XYZ file of N, CA and C in Angstrom:
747
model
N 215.886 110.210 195.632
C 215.837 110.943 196.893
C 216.379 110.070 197.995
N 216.463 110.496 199.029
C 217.345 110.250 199.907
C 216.221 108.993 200.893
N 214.851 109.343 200.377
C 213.655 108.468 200.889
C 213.413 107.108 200.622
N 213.746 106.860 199.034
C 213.473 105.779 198.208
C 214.447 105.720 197.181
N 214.972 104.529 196.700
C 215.324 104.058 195.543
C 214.313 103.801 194.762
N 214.510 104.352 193.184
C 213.755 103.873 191.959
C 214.313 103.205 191.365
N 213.755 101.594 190.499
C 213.826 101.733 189.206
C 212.893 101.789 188.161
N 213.364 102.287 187.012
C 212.164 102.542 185.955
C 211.771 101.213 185.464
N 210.917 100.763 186.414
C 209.912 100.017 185.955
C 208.538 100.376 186.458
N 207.251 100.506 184.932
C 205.829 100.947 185.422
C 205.358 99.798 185.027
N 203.792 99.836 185.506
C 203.016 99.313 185.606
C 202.965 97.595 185.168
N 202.758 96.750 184.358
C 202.483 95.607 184.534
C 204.260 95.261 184.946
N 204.666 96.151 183.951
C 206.452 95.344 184.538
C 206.655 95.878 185.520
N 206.344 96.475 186.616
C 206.467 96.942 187.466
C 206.380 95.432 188.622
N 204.584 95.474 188.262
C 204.061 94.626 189.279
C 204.689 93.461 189.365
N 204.816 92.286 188.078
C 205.494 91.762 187.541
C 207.144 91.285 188.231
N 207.839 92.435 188.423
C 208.882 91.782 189.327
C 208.866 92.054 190.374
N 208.314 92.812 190.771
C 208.042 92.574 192.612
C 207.326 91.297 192.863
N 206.039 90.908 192.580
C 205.841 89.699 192.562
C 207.263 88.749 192.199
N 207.397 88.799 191.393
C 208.794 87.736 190.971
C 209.157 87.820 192.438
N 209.711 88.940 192.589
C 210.453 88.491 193.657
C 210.010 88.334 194.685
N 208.996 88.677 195.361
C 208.155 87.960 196.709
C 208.175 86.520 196.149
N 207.987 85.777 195.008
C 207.807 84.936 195.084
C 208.519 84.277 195.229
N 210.218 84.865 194.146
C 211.548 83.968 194.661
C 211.900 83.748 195.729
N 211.450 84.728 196.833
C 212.037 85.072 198.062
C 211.304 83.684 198.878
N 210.494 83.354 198.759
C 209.256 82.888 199.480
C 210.332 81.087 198.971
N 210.496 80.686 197.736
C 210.854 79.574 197.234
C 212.142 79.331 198.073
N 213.078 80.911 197.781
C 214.248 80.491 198.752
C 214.333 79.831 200.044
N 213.600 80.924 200.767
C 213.292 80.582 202.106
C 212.563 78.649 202.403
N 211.723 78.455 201.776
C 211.517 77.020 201.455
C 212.558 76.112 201.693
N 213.261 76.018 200.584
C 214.584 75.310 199.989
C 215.261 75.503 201.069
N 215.530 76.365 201.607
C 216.858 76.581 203.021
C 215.871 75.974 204.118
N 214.788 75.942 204.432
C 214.265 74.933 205.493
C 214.254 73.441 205.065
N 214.184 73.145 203.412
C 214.277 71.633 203.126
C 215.975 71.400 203.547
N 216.749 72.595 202.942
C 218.383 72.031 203.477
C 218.799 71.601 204.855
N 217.674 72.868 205.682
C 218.317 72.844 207.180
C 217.596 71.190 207.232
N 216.424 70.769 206.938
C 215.761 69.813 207.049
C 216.756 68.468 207.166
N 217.170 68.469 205.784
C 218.064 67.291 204.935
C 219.385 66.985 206.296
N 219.930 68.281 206.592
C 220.915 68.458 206.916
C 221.134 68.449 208.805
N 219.456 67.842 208.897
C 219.592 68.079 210.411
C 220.029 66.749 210.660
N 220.713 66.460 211.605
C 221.431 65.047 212.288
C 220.597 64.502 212.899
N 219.561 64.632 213.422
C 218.659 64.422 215.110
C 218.437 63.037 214.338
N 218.138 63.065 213.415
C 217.186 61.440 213.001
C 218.503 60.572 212.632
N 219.506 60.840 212.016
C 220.623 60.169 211.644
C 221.524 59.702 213.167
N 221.448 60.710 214.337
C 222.380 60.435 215.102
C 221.476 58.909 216.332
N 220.121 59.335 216.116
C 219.591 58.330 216.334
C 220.016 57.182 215.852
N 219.630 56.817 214.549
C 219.803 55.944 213.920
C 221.518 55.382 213.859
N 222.540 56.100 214.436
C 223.666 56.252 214.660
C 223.725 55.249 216.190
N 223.211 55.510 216.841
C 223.151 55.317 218.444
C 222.745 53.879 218.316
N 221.088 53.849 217.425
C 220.826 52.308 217.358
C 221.797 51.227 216.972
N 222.091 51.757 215.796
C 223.415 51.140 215.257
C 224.221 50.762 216.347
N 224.801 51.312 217.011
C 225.929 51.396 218.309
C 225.412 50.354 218.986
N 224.154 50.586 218.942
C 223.855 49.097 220.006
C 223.841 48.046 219.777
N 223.352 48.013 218.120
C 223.420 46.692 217.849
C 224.351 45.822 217.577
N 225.820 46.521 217.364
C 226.957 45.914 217.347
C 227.628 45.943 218.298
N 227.127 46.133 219.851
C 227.103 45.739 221.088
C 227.054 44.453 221.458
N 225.410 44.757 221.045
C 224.861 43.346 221.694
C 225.262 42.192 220.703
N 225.320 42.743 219.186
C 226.023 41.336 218.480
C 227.455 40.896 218.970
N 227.926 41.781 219.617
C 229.949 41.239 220.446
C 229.324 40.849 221.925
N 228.470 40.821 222.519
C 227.638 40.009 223.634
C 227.194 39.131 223.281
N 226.505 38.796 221.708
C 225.917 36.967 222.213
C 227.138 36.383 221.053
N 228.162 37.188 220.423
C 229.078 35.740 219.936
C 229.995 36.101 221.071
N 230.317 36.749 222.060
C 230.918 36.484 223.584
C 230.053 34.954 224.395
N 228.576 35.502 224.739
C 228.114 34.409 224.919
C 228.242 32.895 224.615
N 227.944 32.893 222.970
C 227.651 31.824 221.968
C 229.261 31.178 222.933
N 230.225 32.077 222.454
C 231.699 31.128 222.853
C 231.568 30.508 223.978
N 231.108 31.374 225.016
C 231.544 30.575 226.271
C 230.636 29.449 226.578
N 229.343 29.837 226.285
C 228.857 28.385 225.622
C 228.925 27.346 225.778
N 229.704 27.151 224.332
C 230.944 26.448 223.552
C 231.802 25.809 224.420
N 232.188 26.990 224.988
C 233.901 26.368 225.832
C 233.947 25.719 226.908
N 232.570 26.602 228.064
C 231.457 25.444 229.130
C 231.274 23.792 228.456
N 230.509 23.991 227.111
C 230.133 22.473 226.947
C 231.233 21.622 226.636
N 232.073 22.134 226.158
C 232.992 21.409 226.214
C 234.197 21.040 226.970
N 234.105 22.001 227.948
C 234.798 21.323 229.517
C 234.073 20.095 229.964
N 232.522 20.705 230.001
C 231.518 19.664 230.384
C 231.749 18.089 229.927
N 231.742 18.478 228.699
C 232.055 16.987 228.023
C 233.050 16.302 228.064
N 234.441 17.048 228.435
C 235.844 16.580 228.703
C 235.732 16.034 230.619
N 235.103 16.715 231.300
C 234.662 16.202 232.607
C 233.804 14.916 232.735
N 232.650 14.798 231.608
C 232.224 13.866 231.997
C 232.934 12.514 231.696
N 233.766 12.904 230.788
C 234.799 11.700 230.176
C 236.099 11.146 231.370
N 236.303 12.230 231.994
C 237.032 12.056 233.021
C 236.788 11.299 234.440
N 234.605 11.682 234.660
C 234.084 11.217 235.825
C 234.404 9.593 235.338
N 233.944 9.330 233.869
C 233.623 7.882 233.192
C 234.990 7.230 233.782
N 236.101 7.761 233.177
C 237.520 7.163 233.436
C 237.902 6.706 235.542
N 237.114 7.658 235.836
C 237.173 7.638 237.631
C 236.294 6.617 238.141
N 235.357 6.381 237.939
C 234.474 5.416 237.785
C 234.662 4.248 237.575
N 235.417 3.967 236.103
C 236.012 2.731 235.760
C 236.812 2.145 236.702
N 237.809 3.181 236.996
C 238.882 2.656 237.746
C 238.392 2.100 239.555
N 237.543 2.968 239.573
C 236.974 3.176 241.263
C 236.316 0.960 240.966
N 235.641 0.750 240.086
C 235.015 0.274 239.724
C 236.229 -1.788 239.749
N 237.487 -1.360 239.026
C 238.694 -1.862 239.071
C 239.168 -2.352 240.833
N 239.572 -1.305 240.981
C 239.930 -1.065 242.436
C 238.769 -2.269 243.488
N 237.522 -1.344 243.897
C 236.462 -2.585 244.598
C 236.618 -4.022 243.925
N 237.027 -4.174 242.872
C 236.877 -5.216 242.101
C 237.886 -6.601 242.951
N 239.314 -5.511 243.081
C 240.143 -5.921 243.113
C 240.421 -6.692 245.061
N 239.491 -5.399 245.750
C 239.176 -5.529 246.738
C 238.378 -6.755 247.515
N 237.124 -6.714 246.813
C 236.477 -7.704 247.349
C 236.115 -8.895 246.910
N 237.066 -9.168 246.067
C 237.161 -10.733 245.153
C 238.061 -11.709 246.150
N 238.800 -10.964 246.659
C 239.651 -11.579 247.691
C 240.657 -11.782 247.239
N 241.472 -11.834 245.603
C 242.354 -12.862 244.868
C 244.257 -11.795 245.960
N 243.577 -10.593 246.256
C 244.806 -9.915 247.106
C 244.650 -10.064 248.448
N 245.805 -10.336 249.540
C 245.846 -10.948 250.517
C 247.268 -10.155 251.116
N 247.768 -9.415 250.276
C 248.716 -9.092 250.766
C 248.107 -7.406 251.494
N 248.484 -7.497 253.238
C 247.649 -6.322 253.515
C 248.310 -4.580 252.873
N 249.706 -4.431 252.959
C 250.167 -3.570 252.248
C 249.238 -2.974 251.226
N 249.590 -4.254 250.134
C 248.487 -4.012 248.858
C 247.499 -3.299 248.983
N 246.734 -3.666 249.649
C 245.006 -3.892 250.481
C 244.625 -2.526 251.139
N 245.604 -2.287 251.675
C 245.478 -0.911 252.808
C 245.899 0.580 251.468
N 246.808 0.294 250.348
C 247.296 1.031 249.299
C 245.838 1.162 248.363
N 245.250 -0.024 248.284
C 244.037 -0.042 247.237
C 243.053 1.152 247.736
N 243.118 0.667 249.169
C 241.912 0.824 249.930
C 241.853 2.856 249.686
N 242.974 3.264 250.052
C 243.353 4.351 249.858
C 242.666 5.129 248.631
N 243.243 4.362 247.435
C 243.095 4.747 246.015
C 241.735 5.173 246.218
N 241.375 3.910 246.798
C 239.609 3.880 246.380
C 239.038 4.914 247.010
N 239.359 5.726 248.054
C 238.927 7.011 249.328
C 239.164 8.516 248.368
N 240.609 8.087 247.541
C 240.798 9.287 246.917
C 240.015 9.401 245.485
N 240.100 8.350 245.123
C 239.030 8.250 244.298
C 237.695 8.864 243.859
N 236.859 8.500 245.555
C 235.573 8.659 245.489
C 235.795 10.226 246.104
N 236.455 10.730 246.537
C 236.883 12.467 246.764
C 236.875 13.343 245.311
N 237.203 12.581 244.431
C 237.995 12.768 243.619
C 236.355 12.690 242.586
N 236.216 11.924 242.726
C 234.550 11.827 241.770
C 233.543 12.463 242.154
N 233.419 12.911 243.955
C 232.249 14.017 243.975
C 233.086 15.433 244.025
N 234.195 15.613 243.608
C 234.550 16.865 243.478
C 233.982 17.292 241.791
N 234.510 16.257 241.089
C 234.066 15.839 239.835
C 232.443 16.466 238.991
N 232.025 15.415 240.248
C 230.250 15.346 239.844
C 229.794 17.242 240.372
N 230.944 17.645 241.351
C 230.263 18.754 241.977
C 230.472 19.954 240.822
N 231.735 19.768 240.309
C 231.953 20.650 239.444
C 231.221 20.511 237.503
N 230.771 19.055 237.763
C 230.212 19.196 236.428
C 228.976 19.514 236.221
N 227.982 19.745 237.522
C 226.700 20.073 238.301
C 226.543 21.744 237.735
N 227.951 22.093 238.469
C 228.001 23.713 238.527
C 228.212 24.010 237.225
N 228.934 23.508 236.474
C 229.093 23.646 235.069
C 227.845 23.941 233.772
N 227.204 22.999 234.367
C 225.554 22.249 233.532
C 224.973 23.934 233.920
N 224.657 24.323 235.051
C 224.233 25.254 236.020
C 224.502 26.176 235.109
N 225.980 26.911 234.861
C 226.542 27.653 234.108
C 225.781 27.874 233.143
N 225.873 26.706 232.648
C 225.772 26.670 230.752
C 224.222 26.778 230.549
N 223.455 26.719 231.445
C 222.206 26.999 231.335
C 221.539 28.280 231.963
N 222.240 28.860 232.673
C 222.511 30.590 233.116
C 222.495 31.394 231.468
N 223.522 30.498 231.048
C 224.259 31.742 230.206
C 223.279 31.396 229.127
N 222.771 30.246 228.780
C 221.675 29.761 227.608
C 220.496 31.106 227.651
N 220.509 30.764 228.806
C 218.668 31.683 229.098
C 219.332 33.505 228.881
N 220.621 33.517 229.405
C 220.740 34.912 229.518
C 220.844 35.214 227.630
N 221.481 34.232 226.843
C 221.753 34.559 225.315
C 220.515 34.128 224.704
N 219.617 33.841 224.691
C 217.782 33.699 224.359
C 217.427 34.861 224.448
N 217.580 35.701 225.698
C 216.797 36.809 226.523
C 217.502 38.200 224.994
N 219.160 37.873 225.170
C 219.566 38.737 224.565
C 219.077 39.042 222.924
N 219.307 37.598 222.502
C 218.858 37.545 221.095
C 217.290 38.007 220.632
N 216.549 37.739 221.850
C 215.146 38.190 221.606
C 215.425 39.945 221.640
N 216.135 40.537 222.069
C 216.216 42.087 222.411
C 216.536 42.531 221.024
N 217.563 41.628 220.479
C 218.504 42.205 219.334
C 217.608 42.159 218.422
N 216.543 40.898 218.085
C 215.922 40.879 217.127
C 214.905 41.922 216.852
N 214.571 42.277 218.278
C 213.256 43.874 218.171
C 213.996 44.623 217.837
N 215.155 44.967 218.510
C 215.730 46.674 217.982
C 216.569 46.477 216.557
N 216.996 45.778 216.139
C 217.150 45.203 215.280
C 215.863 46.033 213.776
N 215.359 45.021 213.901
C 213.586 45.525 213.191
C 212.797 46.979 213.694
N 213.719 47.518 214.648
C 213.104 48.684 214.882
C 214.400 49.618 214.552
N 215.614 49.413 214.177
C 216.774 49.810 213.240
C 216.265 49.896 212.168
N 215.984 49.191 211.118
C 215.502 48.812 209.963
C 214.109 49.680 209.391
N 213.392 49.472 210.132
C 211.816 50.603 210.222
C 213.196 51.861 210.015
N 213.446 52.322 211.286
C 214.216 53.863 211.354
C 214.988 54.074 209.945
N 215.770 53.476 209.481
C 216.735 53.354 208.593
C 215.603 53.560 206.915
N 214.779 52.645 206.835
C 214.043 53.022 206.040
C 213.050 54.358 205.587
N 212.638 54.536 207.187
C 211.657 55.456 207.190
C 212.802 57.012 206.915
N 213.517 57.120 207.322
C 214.716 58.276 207.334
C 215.010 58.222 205.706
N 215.309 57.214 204.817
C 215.312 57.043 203.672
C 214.114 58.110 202.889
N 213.448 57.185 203.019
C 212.007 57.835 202.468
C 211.854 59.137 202.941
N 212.182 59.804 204.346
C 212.019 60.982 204.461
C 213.433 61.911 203.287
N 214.204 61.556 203.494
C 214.885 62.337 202.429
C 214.767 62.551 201.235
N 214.771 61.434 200.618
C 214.096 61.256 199.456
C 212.996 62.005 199.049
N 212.146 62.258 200.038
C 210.873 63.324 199.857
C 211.065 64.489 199.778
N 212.598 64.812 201.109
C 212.614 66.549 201.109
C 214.001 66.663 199.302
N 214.895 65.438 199.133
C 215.288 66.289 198.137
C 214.386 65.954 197.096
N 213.502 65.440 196.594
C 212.144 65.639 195.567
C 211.366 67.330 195.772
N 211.404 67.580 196.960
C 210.787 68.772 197.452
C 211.706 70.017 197.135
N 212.922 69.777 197.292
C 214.204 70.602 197.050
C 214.242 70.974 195.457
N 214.746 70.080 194.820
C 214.330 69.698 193.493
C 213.289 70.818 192.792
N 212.090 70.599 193.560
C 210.885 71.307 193.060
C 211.020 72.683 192.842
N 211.591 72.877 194.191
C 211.928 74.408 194.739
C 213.150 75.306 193.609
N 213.779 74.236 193.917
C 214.741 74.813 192.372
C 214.855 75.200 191.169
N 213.693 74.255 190.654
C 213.539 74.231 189.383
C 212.306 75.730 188.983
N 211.640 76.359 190.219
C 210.593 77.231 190.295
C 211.613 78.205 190.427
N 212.324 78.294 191.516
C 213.653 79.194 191.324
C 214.326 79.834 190.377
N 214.721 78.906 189.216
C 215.223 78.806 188.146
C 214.407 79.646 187.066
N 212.879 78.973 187.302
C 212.115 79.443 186.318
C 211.899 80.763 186.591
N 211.663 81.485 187.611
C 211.451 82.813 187.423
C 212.705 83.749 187.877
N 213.532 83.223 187.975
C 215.133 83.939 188.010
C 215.467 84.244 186.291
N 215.313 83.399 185.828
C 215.305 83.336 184.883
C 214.859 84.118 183.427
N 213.681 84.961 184.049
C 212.655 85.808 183.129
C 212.692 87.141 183.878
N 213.929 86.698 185.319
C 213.750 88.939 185.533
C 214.877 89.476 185.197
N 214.754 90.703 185.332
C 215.157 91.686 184.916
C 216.844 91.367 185.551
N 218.126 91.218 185.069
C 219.298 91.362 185.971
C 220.328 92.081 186.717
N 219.240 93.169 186.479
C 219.906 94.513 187.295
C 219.142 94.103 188.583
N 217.489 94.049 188.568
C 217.396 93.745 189.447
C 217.456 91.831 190.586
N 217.514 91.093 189.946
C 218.144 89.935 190.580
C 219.746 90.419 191.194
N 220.173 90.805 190.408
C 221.473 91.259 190.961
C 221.388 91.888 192.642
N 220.183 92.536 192.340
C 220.161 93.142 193.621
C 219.258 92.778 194.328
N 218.928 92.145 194.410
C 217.718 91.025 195.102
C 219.209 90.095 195.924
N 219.964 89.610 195.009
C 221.163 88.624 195.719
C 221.646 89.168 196.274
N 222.065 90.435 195.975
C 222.908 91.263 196.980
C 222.637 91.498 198.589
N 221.070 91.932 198.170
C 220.159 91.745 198.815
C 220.389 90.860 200.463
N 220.134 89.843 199.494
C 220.044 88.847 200.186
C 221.511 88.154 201.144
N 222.499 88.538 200.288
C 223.592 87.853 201.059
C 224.207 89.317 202.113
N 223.661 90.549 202.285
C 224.343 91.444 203.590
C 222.677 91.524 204.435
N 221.824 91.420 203.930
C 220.852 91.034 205.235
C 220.104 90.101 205.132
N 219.912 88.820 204.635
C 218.948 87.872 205.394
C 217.887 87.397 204.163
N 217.278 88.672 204.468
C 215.684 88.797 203.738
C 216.073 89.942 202.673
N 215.909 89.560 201.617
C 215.305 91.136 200.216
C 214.529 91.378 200.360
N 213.318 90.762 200.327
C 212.204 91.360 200.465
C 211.205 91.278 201.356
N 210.703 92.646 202.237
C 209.697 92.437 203.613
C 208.751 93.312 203.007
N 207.736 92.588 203.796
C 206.124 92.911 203.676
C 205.792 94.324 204.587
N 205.096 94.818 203.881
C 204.664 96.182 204.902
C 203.543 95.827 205.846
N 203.246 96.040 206.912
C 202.316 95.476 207.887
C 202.040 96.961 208.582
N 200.958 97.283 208.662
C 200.559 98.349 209.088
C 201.983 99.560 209.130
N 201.856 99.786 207.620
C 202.970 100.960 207.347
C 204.413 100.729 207.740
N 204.430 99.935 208.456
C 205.830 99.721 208.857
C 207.108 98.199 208.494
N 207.697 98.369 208.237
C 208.647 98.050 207.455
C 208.899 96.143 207.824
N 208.545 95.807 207.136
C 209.017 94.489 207.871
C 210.027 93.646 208.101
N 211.384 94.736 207.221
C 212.532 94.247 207.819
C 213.535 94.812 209.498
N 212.829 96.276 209.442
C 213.377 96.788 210.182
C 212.451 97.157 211.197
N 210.770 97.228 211.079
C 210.319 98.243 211.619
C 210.169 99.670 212.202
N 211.022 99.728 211.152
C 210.650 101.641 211.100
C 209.130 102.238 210.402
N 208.558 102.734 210.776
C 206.767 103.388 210.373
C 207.391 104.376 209.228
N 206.606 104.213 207.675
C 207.498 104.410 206.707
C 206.301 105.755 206.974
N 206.775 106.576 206.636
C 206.056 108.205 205.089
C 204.793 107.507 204.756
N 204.291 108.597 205.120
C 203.053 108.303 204.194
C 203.156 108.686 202.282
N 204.152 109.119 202.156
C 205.048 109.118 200.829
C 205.049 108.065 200.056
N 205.932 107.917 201.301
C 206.772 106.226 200.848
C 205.473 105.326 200.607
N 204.298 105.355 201.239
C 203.037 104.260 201.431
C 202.226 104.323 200.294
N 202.258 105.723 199.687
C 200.815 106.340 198.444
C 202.201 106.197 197.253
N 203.529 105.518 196.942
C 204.239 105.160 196.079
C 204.131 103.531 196.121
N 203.793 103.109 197.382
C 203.680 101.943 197.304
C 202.461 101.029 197.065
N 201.312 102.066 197.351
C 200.027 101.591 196.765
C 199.791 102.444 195.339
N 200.940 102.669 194.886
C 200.391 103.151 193.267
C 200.765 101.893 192.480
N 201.909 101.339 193.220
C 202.385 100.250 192.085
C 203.043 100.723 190.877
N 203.976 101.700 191.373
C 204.926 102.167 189.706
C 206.162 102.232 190.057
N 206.604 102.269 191.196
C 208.052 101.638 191.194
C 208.106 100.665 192.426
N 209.968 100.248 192.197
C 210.116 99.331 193.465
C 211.129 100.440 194.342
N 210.635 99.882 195.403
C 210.870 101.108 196.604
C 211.741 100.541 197.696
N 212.641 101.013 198.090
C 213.335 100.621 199.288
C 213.507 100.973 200.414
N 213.292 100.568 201.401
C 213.397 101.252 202.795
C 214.380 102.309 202.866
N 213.966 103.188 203.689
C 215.218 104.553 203.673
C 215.816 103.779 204.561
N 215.790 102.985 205.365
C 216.696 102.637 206.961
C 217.339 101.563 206.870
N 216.561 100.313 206.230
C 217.545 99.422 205.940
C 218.089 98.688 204.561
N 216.780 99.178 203.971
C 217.523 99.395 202.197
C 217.026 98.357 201.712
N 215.772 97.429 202.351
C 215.260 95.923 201.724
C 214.190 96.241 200.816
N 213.996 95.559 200.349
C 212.463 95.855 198.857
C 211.462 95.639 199.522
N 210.437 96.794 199.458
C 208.949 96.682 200.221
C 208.426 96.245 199.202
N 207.725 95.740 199.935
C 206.147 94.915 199.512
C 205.051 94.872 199.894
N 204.106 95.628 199.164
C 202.703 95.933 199.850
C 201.733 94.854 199.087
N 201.081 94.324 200.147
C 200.327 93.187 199.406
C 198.732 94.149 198.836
């Protein structure tokens, strides 16, 4: 009739695959929330982002580490230079106040050296001051950093693991779902699975629950026909309106 689809199935085989299929339906629906689950990014793009940072801040302290490096070793090429200014400054007075030069030319030329000299050594001392200064700026700032890297770092690692283990759980859970899938796909009838899939791939849901007479795919208020066929339990019945498999619990 134009009310209901039959098929000839009575009583225990009746009940039998409607259950089946509330139940497949119920497993499906499962499995497609473990996929959407598996398949959601939110925890990966996190763990994406952390990542991002941490190979940030690791191109910030071997930036750091270098300059460092390249500070201490100006430093050390300066202080070798103050040593050499020194010596000579050291030469010079030597040369000055021993008396053994008498020639004033000489004397007034030394005297000079020795002025540019000592210009020349607190420019020296000023810049190897600022240097030290530097290199101990940038010390404390690459401590500060490395202490950051090492928490998020270990809080990468937690994430990375824990995201592990969560998958691992939903495809164990997936898995499960499948294999229950399988098992009672397996033992129905394939006229009707056939149409259970069919079902399923032009609307959504195969099978809706009746909730106070009315349809739970569409909500249309079925016949009281349609309701005293569905509490007899001797066939499977389909909505006149949208054509999904009722199910009266």
């Amino acid at each position: 009739s134009a009310l209901c689809s039959l098929l000839n199935l009575k009583g225990v085989g009746y009940m039998g695959s409607l259950e089946d299929l509330w139940r497949l339906q119920n497993h499906n629906n499962i499995l497609k929330e473990i996929n959407n689950s598996i398949n959601d990014f939110s925890n990966l793009k996190q763990i994406e982002m952390l990542g991002k940072r941490l190979k940030d801040m690791e191109k910030k302290l071997k930036d750091l580490d270098r300059r460092i490096k390249e500070n201490a070793s100006i430093l050390h090429k300066n202080n070798f230079i103050l040593k050499e200014y020194d010596y000579k400054l050291r030469a010079i007075e030597k040369d000055l106040y021993e008396g053994q030069i008498i020639d004033l030319k000489q004397l007034s030329f030394l005297d000079r050296e020795r002025e540019d000299l000592r210009k020349e050594i607190e420019e020296k001392e000023m810049e190897i001051l600022l240097g030290m200064e530097e290199i101990e700026e940038l010390k404390k700032e690459f401590t500060q950093m490395e202490k950051d890297f090492n928490i998020l770092r270990k809080e990468y690692s937690k994430l990375v693991k824990s995201y592990r283990v969560f998958i691992e759980e939903l495809k164990d859970k997936a898995k499960n779902e499948k294999q229950k899938i399988e098992e009672i796909s397996s033992k129905m009838d394939e006229k009707i699975f056939n149409k259970y899939i069919n079902l399923t791939k032009t609307k959504g849901i195969a099978v809706v629950e009746v909730i106070e007479s009315r349809c739970g795919g569409c909500n249309m208020l079925l016949p009281a026909i349609t309701m005293d066929r569905l509490k007899n339990h001797r066939e499977i019945i389909y909505c006149e309106n949208c054509d999904r498999i009722l199910y009266l619990k």
